[in-house]
Amino acid sequence: MSSSAVLLLRHHRPFMAFWFARVCTASGFQMLTVAIGWHLYQLTGSVLDLGLVGLVEFTPRVLFMLHTGHVADRYDRRKVAAICQTGQALVALALVIGSSTDTVSRDMIFVLAFLLGSARAFEMPTTQALLPNIVPAELFPRAVAASASAMQTATIVAPALGGFLYAFGSIWVYGPTVVLYVLALSLMLSLPARQTPLNKGKATLQSLLAGIHFIRSRPDILGAISLDLFAVLLGGATALLPVFARDILLTGPWGLGLLRSAPAVGALLMSFWLSRFPIERNVGRVMFTGVGVFGVATIAFGLSTSFWFSLGTLAVLGAADMISMVIRGAFVQLETPDEMRGRVSAVNGLFIGASNQLGEFESGLTAHWFGTVPAVVLGGVGTLAVTGIWIKLFPTLAQRDHMHTRKP
């Protein structure tokens, strides 16, 4: 048995609790996303509303960005994450009550999307900053890949399950998500208490802005997270999947669930590969190649009229995205001191949220203007353009060889 395997075994209990908590949280969110998207499209039939949901969910990341990082660096990260998961459980419970009384409306969905986004805005930097406290630094790249596999495992099963259950009624989707969030918060609270001292300084403007200043002083970190922002912002097509499922690929809620699961299939397989064979050399070149493949797969999906070919292109898209996500997630955390990880993760979370939720709004808006297929194809072309521009703007990132240079 290798020394790294021995160390992983030594730390496996808290990491496994963390991993299963991530599975439960991700499953709950994915099921909610499928149900809310289909529910809203049934109510309004508007592609613009599908994009607006993403914008509403993203807004709290901007409003609370400085505070989310400070909270993650000052308070017990386990408890902060558990509180966030409690908030998401309450959102799901409100949808259960609304569905059982037939009172779910467009406005109600937007309000709950804002509350869901608020809870996730605090949860993301907290869980990202918590992981390095659970596993040793030498195993961290493997842990990032394994942690990402939790998200992808949930994203494979949960959307398909959500689409299947929605055929019996929306309450059959919203109800189980409450249970999943309760399980997640219980697992999170079971983690060992943090041993290193927390940042107990007052929330001054300087401390709140420290994460932004740190990222600006590290060109490779700035380049990596901004590449993800613009590439996925332009190339994201998930908000339009209900339109593809119903109007282009001529399927139903079950087909929508499979389409949402397909990127996670590719991502999960890639995360397993990266857990076994971590990327140790030429990380910059590999990351940019992954983003380029993401753009090509987006174009192929937009042009497809075959359900099964669309599933295949989405799987390739997910695998390519996983490569860049693991590289970015590992070296950003390893290059950041522990007392700064919450605030840096908050800024990173804003970029990720912009690329996902704001990308959904961009997709809905361009689909409203130009049509669904042209919007996706133009997005993929934009991703390829951003990849080329970023190679020129951040040459040290493109030429980066190793995952990290800062000694842990």
mmCIF file of C-alpha atoms in Angstrom:
data_model
loop_
_atom_site.group_PDB
_atom_site.id
_atom_site.type_symbol
_atom_site.label_atom_id
_atom_site.label_comp_id
_atom_site.label_asym_id
_atom_site.label_seq_id
_atom_site.Cartn_x
_atom_site.Cartn_y
_atom_site.Cartn_z
ATOM 1 C CA MET A 1 0.000 0.000 0.000
ATOM 2 C CA SER A 2 1.400 3.428 -0.981
ATOM 3 C CA SER A 3 2.062 6.130 1.597
ATOM 4 C CA SER A 4 -0.671 8.309 0.058
ATOM 5 C CA ALA A 5 -3.172 5.464 0.401
ATOM 6 C CA VAL A 6 -2.212 5.022 4.062
ATOM 7 C CA LEU A 7 -2.764 8.736 4.719
ATOM 8 C CA LEU A 8 -6.123 8.686 2.929
ATOM 9 C CA LEU A 9 -7.242 5.717 5.024
ATOM 10 C CA ARG A 10 -6.222 7.568 8.168
ATOM 11 C CA HIS A 11 -8.449 10.494 7.245
ATOM 12 C CA HIS A 12 -11.227 8.567 5.507
ATOM 13 C CA ARG A 13 -13.972 8.890 8.142
ATOM 14 C CA PRO A 14 -14.361 12.686 8.179
ATOM 15 C CA PHE A 15 -13.813 12.848 4.427
ATOM 16 C CA MET A 16 -16.483 10.227 3.774
ATOM 17 C CA ALA A 17 -18.941 12.144 5.959
ATOM 18 C CA PHE A 18 -18.088 15.281 3.994
ATOM 19 C CA TRP A 19 -18.471 13.375 0.710
ATOM 20 C CA PHE A 20 -21.906 11.987 1.559
ATOM 21 C CA ALA A 21 -23.053 15.407 2.794
ATOM 22 C CA ARG A 22 -22.059 16.797 -0.592
ATOM 23 C CA VAL A 23 -23.995 14.008 -2.335
ATOM 24 C CA CYS A 24 -27.146 14.811 -0.358
ATOM 25 C CA THR A 25 -26.892 18.574 -0.873
ATOM 26 C CA ALA A 26 -26.122 18.263 -4.572
ATOM 27 C CA SER A 27 -28.932 15.738 -5.061
ATOM 28 C CA GLY A 28 -31.432 18.013 -3.362
ATOM 29 C CA PHE A 29 -30.383 21.016 -5.434
ATOM 30 C CA GLN A 30 -30.422 19.117 -8.734
ATOM 31 C CA MET A 31 -33.880 17.717 -8.066
ATOM 32 C CA LEU A 32 -35.129 21.174 -7.150
ATOM 33 C CA THR A 33 -33.602 22.646 -10.304
ATOM 34 C CA VAL A 34 -35.298 20.132 -12.603
ATOM 35 C CA ALA A 35 -38.666 20.498 -10.874
ATOM 36 C CA ILE A 36 -38.567 24.298 -10.664
ATOM 37 C CA GLY A 37 -37.527 24.647 -14.311
ATOM 38 C CA TRP A 38 -40.269 22.360 -15.602
ATOM 39 C CA HIS A 39 -42.836 23.808 -13.178
ATOM 40 C CA LEU A 40 -42.070 27.378 -14.259
ATOM 41 C CA TYR A 41 -42.085 26.518 -17.962
ATOM 42 C CA GLN A 42 -45.489 24.869 -17.504
ATOM 43 C CA LEU A 43 -46.806 27.977 -15.765
ATOM 44 C CA THR A 44 -45.474 30.619 -18.179
ATOM 45 C CA GLY A 45 -44.083 28.924 -21.313
ATOM 46 C CA SER A 46 -41.385 31.623 -21.367
ATOM 47 C CA VAL A 47 -37.706 30.917 -22.117
ATOM 48 C CA LEU A 48 -36.923 34.350 -20.661
ATOM 49 C CA ASP A 49 -38.374 33.276 -17.304
ATOM 50 C CA LEU A 50 -36.063 30.253 -17.303
ATOM 51 C CA GLY A 51 -33.136 32.634 -17.623
ATOM 52 C CA LEU A 52 -34.524 35.012 -14.994
ATOM 53 C CA VAL A 53 -34.594 32.214 -12.417
ATOM 54 C CA GLY A 54 -30.848 31.847 -12.850
ATOM 55 C CA LEU A 55 -30.377 35.598 -12.482
ATOM 56 C CA VAL A 56 -32.483 35.725 -9.316
ATOM 57 C CA GLU A 57 -30.554 32.825 -7.785
ATOM 58 C CA PHE A 58 -27.240 34.463 -8.686
ATOM 59 C CA THR A 59 -28.074 37.893 -7.199
ATOM 60 C CA PRO A 60 -27.311 36.935 -3.545
ATOM 61 C CA ARG A 61 -23.762 35.977 -4.527
ATOM 62 C CA VAL A 62 -23.170 39.596 -5.520
ATOM 63 C CA LEU A 63 -25.058 41.127 -2.597
ATOM 64 C CA PHE A 64 -23.399 39.016 0.104
ATOM 65 C CA MET A 65 -20.030 38.139 -1.488
ATOM 66 C CA LEU A 66 -17.852 40.045 1.000
ATOM 67 C CA HIS A 67 -19.790 38.754 4.003
ATOM 68 C CA THR A 68 -19.898 35.089 2.940
ATOM 69 C CA GLY A 69 -16.116 34.845 2.881
ATOM 70 C CA HIS A 70 -15.726 36.596 6.220
ATOM 71 C CA VAL A 71 -18.279 34.261 7.821
ATOM 72 C CA ALA A 72 -16.419 31.211 6.458
ATOM 73 C CA ASP A 73 -13.114 32.467 7.910
ATOM 74 C CA ARG A 74 -14.491 33.579 11.275
ATOM 75 C CA TYR A 75 -17.016 30.965 12.393
ATOM 76 C CA ASP A 76 -17.147 27.179 12.657
ATOM 77 C CA ARG A 77 -17.379 26.099 9.027
ATOM 78 C CA ARG A 78 -19.304 22.936 9.881
ATOM 79 C CA LYS A 79 -22.059 24.898 11.604
ATOM 80 C CA VAL A 80 -22.229 27.553 8.883
ATOM 81 C CA ALA A 81 -22.668 24.846 6.241
ATOM 82 C CA ALA A 82 -25.340 23.118 8.344
ATOM 83 C CA ILE A 83 -27.280 26.383 8.743
ATOM 84 C CA CYS A 84 -27.171 26.915 4.975
ATOM 85 C CA GLN A 85 -28.475 23.411 4.379
ATOM 86 C CA THR A 86 -31.277 24.074 6.860
ATOM 87 C CA GLY A 87 -32.278 27.132 4.830
ATOM 88 C CA GLN A 88 -32.392 25.085 1.637
ATOM 89 C CA ALA A 89 -34.520 22.463 3.377
ATOM 90 C CA LEU A 90 -37.016 25.184 4.319
ATOM 91 C CA VAL A 91 -37.200 26.343 0.688
ATOM 92 C CA ALA A 92 -37.996 22.790 -0.375
ATOM 93 C CA LEU A 93 -40.594 22.536 2.400
ATOM 94 C CA ALA A 94 -42.274 25.726 1.157
ATOM 95 C CA LEU A 95 -42.535 24.161 -2.304
ATOM 96 C CA VAL A 96 -44.050 21.022 -0.773
ATOM 97 C CA ILE A 97 -46.717 23.107 0.937
ATOM 98 C CA GLY A 98 -47.295 25.212 -2.183
ATOM 99 C CA SER A 99 -47.673 22.147 -4.389
ATOM 100 C CA SER A 100 -50.041 20.396 -1.984
ATOM 101 C CA THR A 101 -52.275 23.503 -1.874
ATOM 102 C CA ASP A 102 -51.825 24.348 -5.579
ATOM 103 C CA THR A 103 -50.531 27.840 -4.725
ATOM 104 C CA VAL A 104 -47.141 27.754 -6.478
ATOM 105 C CA SER A 105 -46.916 30.802 -8.740
ATOM 106 C CA ARG A 106 -44.295 32.510 -10.882
ATOM 107 C CA ASP A 107 -43.634 35.122 -8.191
ATOM 108 C CA MET A 108 -43.358 32.481 -5.474
ATOM 109 C CA ILE A 109 -40.774 30.570 -7.493
ATOM 110 C CA PHE A 110 -38.686 33.730 -7.942
ATOM 111 C CA VAL A 111 -38.797 34.536 -4.212
ATOM 112 C CA LEU A 112 -37.793 31.008 -3.254
ATOM 113 C CA ALA A 113 -35.043 31.027 -5.905
ATOM 114 C CA PHE A 114 -33.592 34.122 -4.214
ATOM 115 C CA LEU A 115 -33.676 32.444 -0.793
ATOM 116 C CA LEU A 116 -32.146 29.281 -2.238
ATOM 117 C CA GLY A 117 -29.407 31.346 -3.840
ATOM 118 C CA SER A 118 -28.758 33.147 -0.546
ATOM 119 C CA ALA A 119 -28.215 29.887 1.321
ATOM 120 C CA ARG A 120 -25.948 28.544 -1.414
ATOM 121 C CA ALA A 121 -23.991 31.802 -1.485
ATOM 122 C CA PHE A 122 -22.852 31.173 2.098
ATOM 123 C CA GLU A 123 -22.544 27.405 1.708
ATOM 124 C CA MET A 124 -20.169 27.294 -1.266
ATOM 125 C CA PRO A 125 -17.151 29.207 0.142
ATOM 126 C CA THR A 126 -17.634 27.515 3.502
ATOM 127 C CA THR A 127 -17.483 23.963 2.146
ATOM 128 C CA GLN A 128 -14.626 24.825 -0.213
ATOM 129 C CA ALA A 129 -12.594 26.242 2.674
ATOM 130 C CA LEU A 130 -13.524 23.292 4.907
ATOM 131 C CA LEU A 131 -12.089 20.541 2.700
ATOM 132 C CA PRO A 132 -8.376 21.442 3.202
ATOM 133 C CA ASN A 133 -8.938 21.100 6.975
ATOM 134 C CA ILE A 134 -10.134 17.494 6.528
ATOM 135 C CA VAL A 135 -7.426 15.917 4.351
ATOM 136 C CA PRO A 136 -3.625 16.347 4.326
ATOM 137 C CA ALA A 137 -2.178 18.741 1.754
ATOM 138 C CA GLU A 138 -0.360 16.043 -0.206
ATOM 139 C CA LEU A 139 -3.685 14.300 -0.891
ATOM 140 C CA PHE A 140 -5.639 17.462 -1.614
ATOM 141 C CA PRO A 141 -5.702 17.223 -5.455
ATOM 142 C CA ARG A 142 -7.100 13.687 -5.170
ATOM 143 C CA ALA A 143 -9.590 14.889 -2.563
ATOM 144 C CA VAL A 144 -10.771 17.690 -4.871
ATOM 145 C CA ALA A 145 -11.423 15.162 -7.634
ATOM 146 C CA ALA A 146 -13.177 12.803 -5.207
ATOM 147 C CA SER A 147 -15.239 15.662 -3.773
ATOM 148 C CA ALA A 148 -16.203 16.742 -7.280
ATOM 149 C CA SER A 149 -17.313 13.170 -7.957
ATOM 150 C CA ALA A 150 -19.871 13.606 -5.161
ATOM 151 C CA MET A 151 -21.453 16.460 -7.073
ATOM 152 C CA GLN A 152 -21.380 14.527 -10.328
ATOM 153 C CA THR A 153 -22.765 11.337 -8.765
ATOM 154 C CA ALA A 154 -25.728 13.350 -7.534
ATOM 155 C CA THR A 155 -26.080 15.166 -10.842
ATOM 156 C CA ILE A 156 -26.341 11.869 -12.713
ATOM 157 C CA VAL A 157 -28.989 10.269 -10.532
ATOM 158 C CA ALA A 158 -30.926 13.204 -9.085
ATOM 159 C CA PRO A 159 -32.105 15.003 -12.268
ATOM 160 C CA ALA A 160 -33.244 11.743 -13.866
ATOM 161 C CA LEU A 161 -34.987 10.758 -10.646
ATOM 162 C CA GLY A 162 -36.503 14.224 -10.351
ATOM 163 C CA GLY A 163 -37.817 14.101 -13.914
ATOM 164 C CA PHE A 164 -39.282 10.651 -13.333
ATOM 165 C CA LEU A 165 -40.939 11.624 -10.036
ATOM 166 C CA TYR A 166 -42.327 14.842 -11.515
ATOM 167 C CA ALA A 167 -44.540 12.719 -13.762
ATOM 168 C CA PHE A 168 -46.451 11.792 -10.570
ATOM 169 C CA GLY A 169 -46.680 15.405 -9.423
ATOM 170 C CA SER A 170 -44.280 18.137 -8.308
ATOM 171 C CA ILE A 171 -44.723 17.292 -4.612
ATOM 172 C CA TRP A 172 -43.078 13.920 -5.285
ATOM 173 C CA VAL A 173 -39.889 15.813 -6.189
ATOM 174 C CA TYR A 174 -39.964 18.575 -3.584
ATOM 175 C CA GLY A 175 -40.714 16.231 -0.659
ATOM 176 C CA PRO A 176 -37.595 14.012 -0.889
ATOM 177 C CA THR A 177 -35.340 17.066 -1.202
ATOM 178 C CA VAL A 178 -36.312 18.094 2.331
ATOM 179 C CA VAL A 179 -35.075 14.724 3.603
ATOM 180 C CA LEU A 180 -31.830 15.005 1.617
ATOM 181 C CA TYR A 181 -30.989 18.411 3.089
ATOM 182 C CA VAL A 182 -31.694 17.175 6.630
ATOM 183 C CA LEU A 183 -29.319 14.247 6.067
ATOM 184 C CA ALA A 184 -26.675 16.633 4.707
ATOM 185 C CA LEU A 185 -26.748 18.942 7.719
ATOM 186 C CA SER A 186 -26.571 15.965 10.096
ATOM 187 C CA LEU A 187 -23.472 14.622 8.330
ATOM 188 C CA MET A 188 -21.856 18.051 8.290
ATOM 189 C CA LEU A 189 -22.299 18.459 12.043
ATOM 190 C CA SER A 190 -20.684 15.041 12.569
ATOM 191 C CA LEU A 191 -17.331 16.306 11.250
ATOM 192 C CA PRO A 192 -14.588 16.929 13.837
ATOM 193 C CA ALA A 193 -14.310 20.455 15.205
ATOM 194 C CA ARG A 194 -11.674 22.650 13.603
ATOM 195 C CA GLN A 195 -8.368 22.449 15.448
ATOM 196 C CA THR A 196 -6.624 25.545 14.083
ATOM 197 C CA PRO A 197 -7.766 28.951 15.386
ATOM 198 C CA LEU A 198 -10.313 30.879 13.357
ATOM 199 C CA ASN A 199 -9.926 34.473 12.214
ATOM 200 C CA LYS A 200 -11.536 36.430 15.049
ATOM 201 C CA GLY A 201 -10.780 39.875 13.666
ATOM 202 C CA LYS A 202 -13.517 42.428 13.215
ATOM 203 C CA ALA A 203 -15.246 42.700 9.844
ATOM 204 C CA THR A 204 -13.431 45.795 8.581
ATOM 205 C CA LEU A 205 -13.589 46.914 4.966
ATOM 206 C CA GLN A 206 -9.968 45.873 4.571
ATOM 207 C CA SER A 207 -10.626 42.345 5.844
ATOM 208 C CA LEU A 208 -13.741 41.990 3.690
ATOM 209 C CA LEU A 209 -11.831 43.033 0.573
ATOM 210 C CA ALA A 210 -8.787 40.886 1.379
ATOM 211 C CA GLY A 211 -9.926 38.050 -0.869
ATOM 212 C CA ILE A 212 -10.240 40.362 -3.868
ATOM 213 C CA HIS A 213 -6.801 41.896 -3.230
ATOM 214 C CA PHE A 214 -5.224 38.455 -2.867
ATOM 215 C CA ILE A 215 -6.650 37.208 -6.171
ATOM 216 C CA ARG A 216 -5.589 40.370 -8.001
ATOM 217 C CA SER A 217 -2.033 39.843 -6.749
ATOM 218 C CA ARG A 218 -1.934 36.279 -8.168
ATOM 219 C CA PRO A 219 -2.272 36.405 -12.005
ATOM 220 C CA ASP A 220 -2.607 32.620 -12.375
ATOM 221 C CA ILE A 221 -5.490 32.465 -9.887
ATOM 222 C CA LEU A 222 -7.194 35.466 -11.483
ATOM 223 C CA GLY A 223 -6.777 33.965 -14.934
ATOM 224 C CA ALA A 224 -8.132 30.562 -13.936
ATOM 225 C CA ILE A 225 -11.300 31.738 -12.230
ATOM 226 C CA SER A 226 -12.025 34.429 -14.849
ATOM 227 C CA LEU A 227 -11.549 31.845 -17.629
ATOM 228 C CA ASP A 228 -14.222 29.709 -15.994
ATOM 229 C CA LEU A 229 -16.468 32.753 -15.628
ATOM 230 C CA PHE A 230 -16.479 33.782 -19.272
ATOM 231 C CA ALA A 231 -16.190 30.328 -20.840
ATOM 232 C CA VAL A 232 -19.149 28.818 -18.969
ATOM 233 C CA LEU A 233 -21.069 32.131 -19.011
ATOM 234 C CA LEU A 234 -21.084 32.003 -22.803
ATOM 235 C CA GLY A 235 -21.154 28.225 -23.247
ATOM 236 C CA GLY A 236 -23.724 27.239 -20.645
ATOM 237 C CA ALA A 237 -26.929 25.838 -22.103
ATOM 238 C CA THR A 238 -28.509 24.103 -19.103
ATOM 239 C CA ALA A 239 -31.209 26.756 -18.652
ATOM 240 C CA LEU A 240 -32.491 25.935 -22.139
ATOM 241 C CA LEU A 241 -32.690 22.174 -21.625
ATOM 242 C CA PRO A 242 -36.479 22.274 -20.992
ATOM 243 C CA VAL A 243 -36.857 23.884 -24.434
ATOM 244 C CA PHE A 244 -34.606 21.320 -26.113
ATOM 245 C CA ALA A 245 -36.396 18.475 -24.342
ATOM 246 C CA ARG A 246 -39.919 19.536 -25.281
ATOM 247 C CA ASP A 247 -39.629 21.452 -28.547
ATOM 248 C CA ILE A 248 -36.478 20.204 -30.341
ATOM 249 C CA LEU A 249 -35.777 16.661 -29.128
ATOM 250 C CA LEU A 250 -39.502 15.970 -28.608
ATOM 251 C CA THR A 251 -39.322 14.269 -25.216
ATOM 252 C CA GLY A 252 -40.850 14.885 -21.769
ATOM 253 C CA PRO A 253 -39.790 15.388 -18.138
ATOM 254 C CA TRP A 254 -37.952 12.040 -18.123
ATOM 255 C CA GLY A 255 -35.946 13.170 -21.161
ATOM 256 C CA LEU A 256 -35.151 16.457 -19.448
ATOM 257 C CA GLY A 257 -33.864 14.558 -16.449
ATOM 258 C CA LEU A 258 -31.572 12.451 -18.656
ATOM 259 C CA LEU A 259 -30.298 15.533 -20.479
ATOM 260 C CA ARG A 260 -29.436 17.209 -17.169
ATOM 261 C CA SER A 261 -27.731 14.011 -16.010
ATOM 262 C CA ALA A 262 -25.623 13.517 -19.140
ATOM 263 C CA PRO A 263 -22.913 16.129 -18.370
ATOM 264 C CA ALA A 264 -22.495 14.574 -14.942
ATOM 265 C CA VAL A 265 -21.948 11.123 -16.446
ATOM 266 C CA GLY A 266 -18.925 12.391 -18.338
ATOM 267 C CA ALA A 267 -17.783 14.456 -15.370
ATOM 268 C CA LEU A 268 -18.076 11.540 -12.947
ATOM 269 C CA LEU A 269 -16.060 9.220 -15.163
ATOM 270 C CA MET A 270 -13.408 11.911 -15.524
ATOM 271 C CA SER A 271 -13.345 12.574 -11.771
ATOM 272 C CA PHE A 272 -12.737 8.860 -11.127
ATOM 273 C CA TRP A 273 -9.870 8.948 -13.608
ATOM 274 C CA LEU A 274 -8.374 12.075 -12.015
ATOM 275 C CA SER A 275 -8.701 10.576 -8.529
ATOM 276 C CA ARG A 276 -6.634 7.606 -9.706
ATOM 277 C CA PHE A 277 -4.303 9.514 -12.039
ATOM 278 C CA PRO A 278 -4.045 13.138 -10.844
ATOM 279 C CA ILE A 279 -2.686 15.734 -13.266
ATOM 280 C CA GLU A 280 0.819 16.560 -12.079
ATOM 281 C CA ARG A 281 2.473 18.185 -15.125
ATOM 282 C CA ASN A 282 1.442 20.673 -17.850
ATOM 283 C CA VAL A 283 -1.615 21.664 -15.824
ATOM 284 C CA GLY A 284 -2.076 24.965 -17.681
ATOM 285 C CA ARG A 285 -2.069 23.380 -21.125
ATOM 286 C CA VAL A 286 -4.425 20.612 -19.986
ATOM 287 C CA MET A 287 -6.854 23.117 -18.436
ATOM 288 C CA PHE A 288 -7.066 25.276 -21.577
ATOM 289 C CA THR A 289 -7.531 22.165 -23.733
ATOM 290 C CA GLY A 290 -10.427 21.099 -21.509
ATOM 291 C CA VAL A 291 -12.128 24.482 -21.901
ATOM 292 C CA GLY A 292 -11.691 24.314 -25.679
ATOM 293 C CA VAL A 293 -13.306 20.873 -25.852
ATOM 294 C CA PHE A 294 -16.142 22.263 -23.702
ATOM 295 C CA GLY A 295 -16.795 24.907 -26.368
ATOM 296 C CA VAL A 296 -16.756 22.408 -29.241
ATOM 297 C CA ALA A 297 -19.156 20.081 -27.397
ATOM 298 C CA THR A 298 -21.515 23.012 -26.761
ATOM 299 C CA ILE A 299 -21.669 23.778 -30.488
ATOM 300 C CA ALA A 300 -22.308 20.118 -31.310
ATOM 301 C CA PHE A 301 -25.150 19.947 -28.780
ATOM 302 C CA GLY A 302 -26.762 23.095 -30.146
ATOM 303 C CA LEU A 303 -26.791 21.683 -33.697
ATOM 304 C CA SER A 304 -28.037 18.207 -32.722
ATOM 305 C CA THR A 305 -31.569 17.031 -33.414
ATOM 306 C CA SER A 306 -30.936 13.502 -32.114
ATOM 307 C CA PHE A 307 -31.736 12.806 -28.471
ATOM 308 C CA TRP A 308 -29.001 10.189 -28.098
ATOM 309 C CA PHE A 309 -26.346 12.258 -29.875
ATOM 310 C CA SER A 310 -27.283 15.174 -27.628
ATOM 311 C CA LEU A 311 -26.732 12.979 -24.573
ATOM 312 C CA GLY A 312 -23.284 12.055 -25.917
ATOM 313 C CA THR A 313 -22.212 15.646 -26.558
ATOM 314 C CA LEU A 314 -23.370 16.668 -23.083
ATOM 315 C CA ALA A 315 -21.309 13.833 -21.570
ATOM 316 C CA VAL A 316 -18.191 15.061 -23.409
ATOM 317 C CA LEU A 317 -18.981 18.593 -22.273
ATOM 318 C CA GLY A 318 -19.156 17.447 -18.642
ATOM 319 C CA ALA A 319 -15.878 15.519 -18.826
ATOM 320 C CA ALA A 320 -14.048 18.506 -20.294
ATOM 321 C CA ASP A 321 -15.474 20.849 -17.661
ATOM 322 C CA MET A 322 -14.384 18.474 -14.886
ATOM 323 C CA ILE A 323 -10.748 18.655 -16.009
ATOM 324 C CA SER A 324 -10.579 22.440 -15.721
ATOM 325 C CA MET A 325 -12.644 22.448 -12.521
ATOM 326 C CA VAL A 326 -10.337 20.021 -10.694
ATOM 327 C CA ILE A 327 -7.184 21.847 -11.765
ATOM 328 C CA ARG A 328 -8.600 25.230 -10.815
ATOM 329 C CA GLY A 329 -10.074 24.020 -7.520
ATOM 330 C CA ALA A 330 -6.880 22.306 -6.402
ATOM 331 C CA PHE A 331 -4.299 24.942 -7.135
ATOM 332 C CA VAL A 332 -6.429 27.898 -5.999
ATOM 333 C CA GLN A 333 -6.911 26.306 -2.573
ATOM 334 C CA LEU A 334 -3.286 25.150 -2.299
ATOM 335 C CA GLU A 335 -1.942 28.582 -3.224
ATOM 336 C CA THR A 336 -4.146 30.285 -0.610
ATOM 337 C CA PRO A 337 -3.283 30.470 3.136
ATOM 338 C CA ASP A 338 -5.893 28.781 5.352
ATOM 339 C CA GLU A 339 -6.906 32.010 7.107
ATOM 340 C CA MET A 340 -7.775 33.482 3.682
ATOM 341 C CA ARG A 341 -9.504 30.496 2.101
ATOM 342 C CA GLY A 342 -13.041 31.525 2.997
ATOM 343 C CA ARG A 343 -12.723 34.995 1.480
ATOM 344 C CA VAL A 344 -10.888 33.760 -1.610
ATOM 345 C CA SER A 345 -13.480 30.990 -2.018
ATOM 346 C CA ALA A 346 -16.232 33.600 -1.761
ATOM 347 C CA VAL A 347 -14.786 35.525 -4.693
ATOM 348 C CA ASN A 348 -14.256 32.265 -6.575
ATOM 349 C CA GLY A 349 -17.850 31.327 -5.746
ATOM 350 C CA LEU A 350 -19.037 34.623 -7.238
ATOM 351 C CA PHE A 351 -17.228 33.803 -10.473
ATOM 352 C CA ILE A 352 -18.621 30.260 -10.496
ATOM 353 C CA GLY A 353 -22.099 31.545 -9.742
ATOM 354 C CA ALA A 354 -21.817 34.126 -12.496
ATOM 355 C CA SER A 355 -20.756 31.454 -14.961
ATOM 356 C CA ASN A 356 -23.678 29.199 -13.968
ATOM 357 C CA GLN A 357 -26.662 31.259 -12.804
ATOM 358 C CA LEU A 358 -25.815 34.417 -14.780
ATOM 359 C CA GLY A 359 -24.988 32.145 -17.713
ATOM 360 C CA GLU A 360 -28.518 30.771 -17.489
ATOM 361 C CA PHE A 361 -29.877 34.307 -17.757
ATOM 362 C CA GLU A 362 -27.584 35.005 -20.733
ATOM 363 C CA SER A 363 -28.793 31.823 -22.429
ATOM 364 C CA GLY A 364 -32.445 32.688 -21.837
ATOM 365 C CA LEU A 365 -31.944 36.246 -23.081
ATOM 366 C CA THR A 366 -30.068 35.295 -26.259
ATOM 367 C CA ALA A 367 -32.592 32.530 -26.951
ATOM 368 C CA HIS A 368 -35.345 35.120 -26.600
ATOM 369 C CA TRP A 369 -33.554 37.391 -29.080
ATOM 370 C CA PHE A 370 -32.092 34.958 -31.638
ATOM 371 C CA GLY A 371 -33.733 31.590 -31.011
ATOM 372 C CA THR A 372 -32.715 28.586 -28.934
ATOM 373 C CA VAL A 373 -30.303 26.848 -31.329
ATOM 374 C CA PRO A 374 -28.432 30.011 -32.450
ATOM 375 C CA ALA A 375 -28.015 31.041 -28.806
ATOM 376 C CA VAL A 376 -26.287 27.771 -27.877
ATOM 377 C CA VAL A 377 -24.076 27.700 -30.987
ATOM 378 C CA LEU A 378 -23.001 31.324 -30.510
ATOM 379 C CA GLY A 379 -22.218 30.523 -26.880
ATOM 380 C CA GLY A 380 -19.914 27.675 -27.881
ATOM 381 C CA VAL A 381 -18.125 29.882 -30.395
ATOM 382 C CA GLY A 382 -17.727 32.513 -27.676
ATOM 383 C CA THR A 383 -16.145 29.930 -25.362
ATOM 384 C CA LEU A 384 -13.534 29.074 -28.010
ATOM 385 C CA ALA A 385 -12.800 32.770 -28.524
ATOM 386 C CA VAL A 386 -12.352 33.330 -24.778
ATOM 387 C CA THR A 387 -9.961 30.369 -24.583
ATOM 388 C CA GLY A 388 -7.697 31.868 -27.221
ATOM 389 C CA ILE A 389 -7.799 35.346 -25.702
ATOM 390 C CA TRP A 390 -7.005 34.063 -22.192
ATOM 391 C CA ILE A 391 -3.950 32.158 -23.453
ATOM 392 C CA LYS A 392 -2.589 35.509 -24.636
ATOM 393 C CA LEU A 393 -3.654 37.477 -21.549
ATOM 394 C CA PHE A 394 -2.325 34.950 -18.985
ATOM 395 C CA PRO A 395 0.746 33.297 -20.533
ATOM 396 C CA THR A 396 2.120 32.074 -17.191
ATOM 397 C CA LEU A 397 -1.152 30.242 -16.549
ATOM 398 C CA ALA A 398 -1.078 28.635 -19.994
ATOM 399 C CA GLN A 399 2.538 27.553 -19.386
ATOM 400 C CA ARG A 400 1.983 26.472 -15.779
ATOM 401 C CA ASP A 401 3.564 23.089 -15.151
ATOM 402 C CA HIS A 402 2.788 22.073 -11.544
ATOM 403 C CA MET A 403 -0.415 22.301 -9.506
ATOM 404 C CA HIS A 404 1.042 24.542 -6.795
ATOM 405 C CA THR A 405 4.223 26.382 -5.912
ATOM 406 C CA ARG A 406 3.391 27.585 -2.385
ATOM 407 C CA LYS A 407 4.490 25.192 0.299
ATOM 408 C CA PRO A 408 1.422 24.052 2.313
#
